[in-house]
Coordinates of C-alpha atoms and ligand atoms in Angstrom, one line a residue:
M1 CA -58.7 -8.8 109.5
T2 CA -59.5 -5.7 107.4
E3 CA -55.8 -4.8 107.6
I4 CA -54.7 -8.1 106.2
R5 CA -57.2 -7.8 103.4
T6 CA -56.0 -4.3 102.6
V7 CA -52.4 -5.4 102.4
L8 CA -53.3 -8.4 100.2
T9 CA -55.5 -6.1 97.9
G10 CA -52.6 -3.7 97.7
L11 CA -50.4 -6.5 96.5
D12 CA -52.9 -7.4 93.8
L13 CA -53.5 -10.8 95.4
L14 CA -57.1 -10.1 96.4
P15 CA -59.9 -8.1 94.8
P16 CA -61.1 -5.1 96.8
A17 CA -62.9 -6.3 99.9
T18 CA -66.7 -7.0 99.8
G19 CA -67.1 -8.5 103.3
D20 CA -65.1 -8.6 106.4
E21 CA -64.7 -12.2 107.1
F22 CA -61.6 -14.4 106.5
D23 CA -63.1 -16.2 103.5
L24 CA -61.8 -18.7 101.0
A25 CA -60.6 -16.0 98.7
T26 CA -58.5 -14.4 101.5
E27 CA -57.0 -17.8 102.5
R28 CA -56.1 -18.4 98.9
A29 CA -54.5 -15.0 98.7
V30 CA -52.5 -15.6 101.9
R31 CA -51.3 -18.9 100.4
A32 CA -50.2 -17.1 97.2
F33 CA -48.4 -14.5 99.3
Q34 CA -46.7 -17.0 101.5
Q35 CA -45.5 -18.8 98.4
S36 CA -44.1 -15.7 96.8
R37 CA -42.1 -14.9 100.0
G38 CA -40.8 -18.4 100.6
L39 CA -42.8 -18.9 103.8
S40 CA -44.4 -22.2 104.7
V41 CA -47.8 -22.2 102.9
D42 CA -50.6 -22.9 105.4
G43 CA -53.1 -20.1 104.5
R44 CA -53.0 -18.7 108.1
V45 CA -51.7 -15.4 109.2
G46 CA -49.3 -16.3 112.0
A47 CA -46.6 -14.1 113.5
E48 CA -44.1 -14.7 110.6
T49 CA -46.6 -14.2 107.9
W50 CA -47.9 -11.1 109.6
R51 CA -44.4 -9.6 109.8
A52 CA -43.9 -10.3 106.0
L53 CA -47.4 -8.8 105.2
D54 CA -46.5 -5.8 107.3
A55 CA -43.2 -5.4 105.5
A56 CA -44.9 -5.8 102.1
R57 CA -47.2 -2.7 102.5
W58 CA -44.5 -0.1 102.7
R59 CA -44.1 2.0 99.6
L60 CA -40.8 3.8 99.0
G61 CA -41.0 7.3 100.4
A62 CA -43.8 6.6 103.0
R63 CA -41.3 6.5 105.9
T64 CA -37.7 7.4 106.6
L65 CA -35.4 4.5 106.2
Y66 CA -32.2 4.1 108.3
H67 CA -29.9 1.4 109.6
A68 CA -31.7 0.4 112.9
V69 CA -29.8 -1.9 115.4
P70 CA -30.3 -4.6 116.4
E71 CA -33.6 -5.0 114.6
P72 CA -33.1 -3.7 111.0
L73 CA -35.9 -2.2 109.0
T74 CA -37.4 -4.5 106.4
G75 CA -40.0 -3.9 103.7
E76 CA -40.9 -3.5 100.1
D77 CA -39.8 0.1 100.3
V78 CA -36.2 -1.1 101.3
R79 CA -36.3 -3.5 98.4
S80 CA -37.3 -0.8 96.0
L81 CA -34.5 1.5 97.3
Q82 CA -32.0 -1.3 96.9
E83 CA -33.1 -2.1 93.4
R84 CA -32.9 1.6 92.5
L85 CA -29.3 1.8 94.0
L86 CA -28.3 -1.4 92.2
E87 CA -29.6 0.0 88.9
M88 CA -27.4 3.1 89.4
G89 CA -24.4 1.0 90.1
Y90 CA -24.1 1.0 93.9
D91 CA -23.1 -2.0 95.8
V92 CA -25.9 -3.1 98.1
G93 CA -25.3 -6.8 97.5
H94 CA -28.7 -8.2 96.5
A95 CA -32.0 -6.5 97.0
D96 CA -33.1 -8.5 100.2
A97 CA -35.5 -5.9 101.6
V98 CA -33.3 -5.6 104.7
Y99 CA -31.8 -2.1 105.5
G100 CA -28.4 -3.4 106.7
V101 CA -24.9 -1.9 106.9
R102 CA -24.2 -2.4 103.2
T103 CA -27.4 -0.6 102.2
A104 CA -26.6 2.3 104.6
R105 CA -23.1 2.5 103.1
A106 CA -24.4 2.7 99.6
V107 CA -26.9 5.4 100.5
A108 CA -24.1 7.4 102.2
Q109 CA -22.1 7.1 99.0
F110 CA -25.0 8.2 96.9
Q111 CA -25.5 11.1 99.2
R112 CA -21.9 12.1 99.0
E113 CA -22.0 12.0 95.2
V114 CA -25.0 14.2 95.0
G115 CA -23.8 16.6 97.6
L116 CA -26.1 15.7 100.6
K117 CA -25.0 15.0 104.1
P118 CA -23.8 11.3 104.0
D119 CA -25.6 10.0 107.0
G120 CA -26.7 6.7 105.4
S121 CA -30.4 7.2 106.1
C122 CA -33.0 7.7 103.4
G123 CA -35.3 10.6 104.3
P124 CA -37.2 13.3 102.3
H125 CA -34.0 15.0 100.9
T126 CA -32.4 11.8 99.8
M127 CA -35.7 10.5 98.4
G128 CA -36.0 13.8 96.5
A129 CA -32.6 13.4 95.0
L130 CA -33.3 9.8 94.0
R131 CA -36.6 10.9 92.4
R132 CA -35.0 13.9 90.5
L133 CA -32.2 11.6 89.2
G134 CA -34.6 8.8 88.6
R135 CA -35.8 10.2 85.4
K136 CA -32.4 11.0 84.1
V137 CA -30.1 8.2 85.3
V138 CA -30.6 4.8 83.7
G139 CA -27.6 2.6 84.4
G140 CA -25.1 5.2 85.5
R141 CA -24.0 6.6 88.8
P142 CA -24.1 10.4 89.4
Q143 CA -20.4 10.3 89.5
W144 CA -20.4 9.0 85.9
L145 CA -22.8 11.6 84.7
R146 CA -20.5 14.3 86.2
E147 CA -17.6 12.5 84.4
S148 CA -19.2 12.9 81.0
D149 CA -20.2 16.6 81.9
A150 CA -16.6 17.3 82.6
I151 CA -15.5 15.8 79.3
R152 CA -18.1 17.9 77.4
Q153 CA -17.3 21.1 79.1
S154 CA -13.5 20.8 78.8
G155 CA -13.6 21.1 75.0
P156 CA -12.2 19.0 72.2
T157 CA -8.5 19.6 72.8
L158 CA -6.1 16.8 73.7
V159 CA -3.4 19.2 74.9
G160 CA -2.9 18.8 78.7
R161 CA -5.0 15.7 79.0
T162 CA -3.7 12.8 81.1
V163 CA -4.0 9.3 79.6
V164 CA -2.8 6.3 81.5
I165 CA -1.8 3.4 79.3
D166 CA -1.8 0.0 80.9
P167 CA 0.2 -2.7 79.1
G168 CA -1.2 -5.9 80.6
H169 CA 0.8 -8.6 82.5
G170 CA 4.6 -8.2 82.7
G171 CA 7.2 -9.4 85.2
T172 CA 6.6 -13.0 86.3
D173 CA 3.4 -13.1 84.2
P174 CA 4.1 -13.0 80.4
G175 CA 0.3 -13.4 79.5
V176 CA -0.3 -15.5 76.4
V177 CA 2.9 -17.0 75.1
V178 CA 3.2 -18.6 71.7
P179 CA 6.3 -20.4 70.4
D180 CA 7.0 -19.5 66.7
G181 CA 10.0 -21.5 65.4
P182 CA 13.1 -20.2 67.2
L183 CA 11.1 -17.2 68.4
R184 CA 8.7 -16.8 71.3
W185 CA 6.0 -14.2 71.2
S186 CA 4.6 -13.1 74.5
E187 CA 1.6 -10.9 75.1
A188 CA 3.4 -8.9 77.8
D189 CA 6.2 -7.9 75.3
L190 CA 3.8 -7.1 72.4
V191 CA 1.4 -5.0 74.5
H192 CA 4.4 -3.1 75.9
D193 CA 5.5 -2.3 72.5
L194 CA 2.0 -1.1 71.6
A195 CA 1.9 1.0 74.7
S196 CA 5.2 2.7 73.9
R197 CA 4.0 3.5 70.3
L198 CA 0.8 4.8 71.7
E199 CA 2.6 6.9 74.2
G200 CA 4.7 8.5 71.4
R201 CA 1.7 9.4 69.3
L202 CA -0.4 10.8 72.2
A203 CA 2.6 12.8 73.5
A204 CA 3.0 14.3 70.1
A205 CA -0.6 15.5 70.3
G206 CA 0.1 17.2 73.6
V207 CA -1.2 14.6 75.9
R208 CA 0.5 13.8 79.3
V209 CA 1.0 10.0 79.2
Q210 CA 1.9 7.6 81.9
L211 CA 2.5 3.8 81.5
T212 CA 1.6 1.5 84.4
R213 CA 4.8 -0.5 83.9
G214 CA 8.1 -0.6 82.1
P215 CA 9.2 -3.2 79.6
T216 CA 10.7 -5.7 82.1
P217 CA 9.3 -5.1 85.6
A218 CA 10.5 -7.4 88.3
T219 CA 6.9 -8.3 89.4
C220 CA 3.5 -8.2 87.9
L221 CA 1.5 -5.3 89.2
P222 CA -2.0 -6.3 90.3
D223 CA -5.0 -4.7 88.6
T224 CA -6.1 -3.0 91.8
D225 CA -2.7 -1.1 91.9
R226 CA -3.0 -0.2 88.2
A227 CA -6.4 1.3 88.8
Q228 CA -5.1 3.1 91.9
L229 CA -2.2 4.6 90.0
A230 CA -4.6 6.0 87.3
N231 CA -6.8 7.5 90.1
S232 CA -3.9 9.1 91.9
L233 CA -2.7 10.7 88.6
G234 CA -6.2 12.1 88.0
A235 CA -6.2 10.6 84.6
D236 CA -8.8 11.6 82.0
V237 CA -8.7 8.3 80.2
F238 CA -7.4 4.8 81.0
I239 CA -6.5 2.3 78.3
S240 CA -5.4 -1.3 79.2
L241 CA -3.8 -3.2 76.3
H242 CA -3.9 -7.0 76.0
T243 CA -3.9 -9.7 73.4
D244 CA -6.2 -12.7 73.6
G245 CA -5.5 -16.4 73.5
H246 CA -7.5 -19.5 73.0
A247 CA -6.9 -23.2 72.7
N248 CA -8.7 -23.1 69.3
P249 CA -6.3 -21.4 66.8
E250 CA -9.4 -20.4 64.8
A251 CA -10.5 -17.9 67.5
D252 CA -9.5 -14.4 66.3
G253 CA -10.5 -10.8 66.4
V254 CA -10.5 -7.7 68.6
A255 CA -12.9 -7.0 71.6
T256 CA -13.1 -4.0 73.9
Y257 CA -14.4 -4.1 77.5
H258 CA -15.8 -1.4 79.7
Y259 CA -17.3 -1.3 83.2
G260 CA -20.8 -2.8 83.7
T261 CA -22.7 -5.5 85.4
D262 CA -25.2 -8.2 84.4
N263 CA -28.2 -6.1 85.5
G264 CA -27.6 -3.5 82.9
V265 CA -25.6 -1.0 84.9
T266 CA -22.9 0.6 82.8
S267 CA -20.4 3.4 82.8
A268 CA -21.8 5.6 80.1
T269 CA -18.5 7.3 79.2
G270 CA -16.6 4.0 79.5
E271 CA -19.1 2.4 77.1
R272 CA -18.7 5.2 74.6
L273 CA -14.9 5.1 74.7
A274 CA -15.1 1.3 74.2
G275 CA -17.4 1.7 71.3
L276 CA -15.0 4.2 69.7
V277 CA -11.9 2.2 70.3
Q278 CA -13.5 -0.9 68.9
R279 CA -14.9 0.7 65.8
E280 CA -11.7 2.5 65.0
I281 CA -9.6 -0.6 65.3
V282 CA -11.9 -2.7 63.2
A283 CA -12.2 0.0 60.5
R284 CA -8.4 0.7 60.4
T285 CA -7.0 -2.9 60.7
G286 CA -9.7 -5.2 59.4
L287 CA -9.4 -7.4 62.6
R288 CA -12.6 -9.4 63.2
D289 CA -15.2 -7.4 65.3
C290 CA -15.7 -9.3 68.5
R291 CA -17.7 -6.3 69.8
T292 CA -17.7 -4.5 73.1
H293 CA -18.7 -6.1 76.4
A294 CA -19.5 -4.9 80.0
K295 CA -17.4 -6.4 82.7
A296 CA -17.1 -5.8 86.5
W297 CA -13.4 -6.4 86.6
D298 CA -11.4 -4.6 89.3
L299 CA -9.5 -2.7 86.7
L300 CA -12.6 -1.2 85.1
R301 CA -14.7 -1.0 88.4
L302 CA -12.0 0.8 90.5
T303 CA -10.8 3.3 87.9
R304 CA -12.6 6.7 88.3
M305 CA -12.3 7.8 84.7
P306 CA -13.5 6.4 81.4
A307 CA -11.6 3.1 81.2
V308 CA -11.4 0.3 78.7
R309 CA -9.5 -2.9 78.2
V310 CA -8.7 -3.8 74.6
E311 CA -7.9 -7.4 73.6
V312 CA -6.2 -6.7 70.3
G313 CA -6.4 -9.9 68.4
Y314 CA -5.6 -13.5 69.4
L315 CA -1.9 -14.3 69.7
T316 CA -3.0 -18.0 69.3
S317 CA -4.5 -17.3 65.9
P318 CA -1.8 -17.6 63.1
Q319 CA -3.6 -15.0 61.1
D320 CA -3.8 -12.4 64.0
R321 CA -0.3 -13.2 65.2
N322 CA 1.2 -12.6 61.7
R323 CA -0.3 -9.2 61.7
L324 CA 0.6 -8.4 65.4
V325 CA 4.3 -9.1 65.0
D326 CA 4.4 -6.6 62.1
P327 CA 5.3 -3.1 63.5
R328 CA 3.4 -1.4 60.7
F329 CA 0.2 -3.2 61.8
R330 CA 0.8 -2.2 65.4
D331 CA 1.1 1.4 64.2
K332 CA -2.3 1.1 62.7
V333 CA -3.7 -0.2 66.0
V334 CA -2.2 2.7 67.8
E335 CA -3.5 5.3 65.3
A336 CA -7.0 3.8 65.8
I337 CA -6.7 4.2 69.6
V338 CA -5.5 7.8 69.2
A339 CA -8.4 8.6 66.9
A340 CA -10.8 7.1 69.5
V341 CA -9.4 9.1 72.3
Q342 CA -9.7 12.3 70.2
R343 CA -13.3 11.5 69.4
M344 CA -14.0 11.0 73.1
F345 CA -13.4 14.6 73.6
F346 CA -15.6 15.8 70.7
P347 CA -19.1 16.8 71.6
I348 CA -21.3 13.9 70.3
E349 CA -23.1 16.2 67.8
R350 CA -19.7 17.1 66.3
D351 CA -18.4 13.6 66.1
V352 CA -16.8 12.4 62.9
P353 CA -17.0 9.2 60.9
T354 CA -14.9 6.3 62.0
G355 CA -11.6 6.1 60.2
S356 CA -11.7 9.7 59.2
I357 CA -9.3 11.3 61.6
D358 CA -5.7 11.7 60.1
V359 CA -3.8 11.1 63.3
S360 CA -0.6 12.5 61.9
E361 CA -2.2 15.9 61.5
L362 CA -4.0 15.9 64.8
R363 CA -1.6 18.3 66.6
A364 CA -1.6 20.9 63.9
V365 CA -5.4 20.8 63.6
V366 CA -6.0 21.0 67.3
A367 CA -3.5 23.8 67.6
A368 CA -5.2 25.8 64.8
G369 CA -8.4 25.4 66.7
A370 CA -10.3 23.9 63.9
V371 CA -12.1 20.8 65.1
M372 CA -12.3 18.8 61.9
D373 CA -15.8 19.5 60.8
Ligands
ZN401 ZN1 -4.0 -10.4 78.8

């Protein structure tokens, strides 16, 4: 009885105990608890309610958590752990307070990334690592923190970097297609042209560049393969190029996407790159600013480097299309992306104003070691 009251008090459902009897206040608290846990509400502590109460009193860190078979551990501590892992971008499904295979796998992945033995159980060492990171990491996996550390430490030069450029669609999938008199504009063709121009500009600045496809591939490479290619090349940056389309011809503008989920988890470096690409393109081209957005698409989720997907204008907008079919406009877009990639490697405190990098002089400036400040 005292135990039940203690748990309910700990859950803020009952004021600290005065007597020892199962009184009206306790019954009301049990009902409130049953309701909050989706149990049938009868105000009595049967076996099921007791199990739920028992699970509710565990605080994270009070016991070692592991994947027990066949009866998995459950409790509020498991739920707290799952929420923490979700916040950092690990896949535990939803926080259901049950320490199942998926949770164990996420814990093992976390352990690997922070350099602990990946046994999938959460004991004092893992708890310690979670606590230490807890203050630093908001919405970003340790892997991503290391990613931005690596970028900061490797200096501002573009020479020797690897950039993978991904012209969207291709092969059997032309993307957005718009007939224009006797002509026919396709997203696949336009973004491949953009990719080739970008390849030329980046290569001139000393960057190793790889495209995910040629101008006329036989089939359309799935996004998972494109991400895999970038990973296998150890790319420093991944840029996917698309144009948008909408039934309403009035829809226009540029938008840039980076990895992130609905619960606020985001790739910090991906988000920074997306912001730079978006701002440079808007400033240099005057396309409408449709902002940056977090998406959990395979392409962005599976790539292990800062990755963005840019939708450069709406091919279905007569205004955007007129600009996109002009090679000089496409050069402006490309210059904007080169400037964004360059700024990605500047330490944040030495960043420069949007639109200020003269891309044509990039190589000379970088070679001379003067970092445009
Ligand atoms: Zn597309």
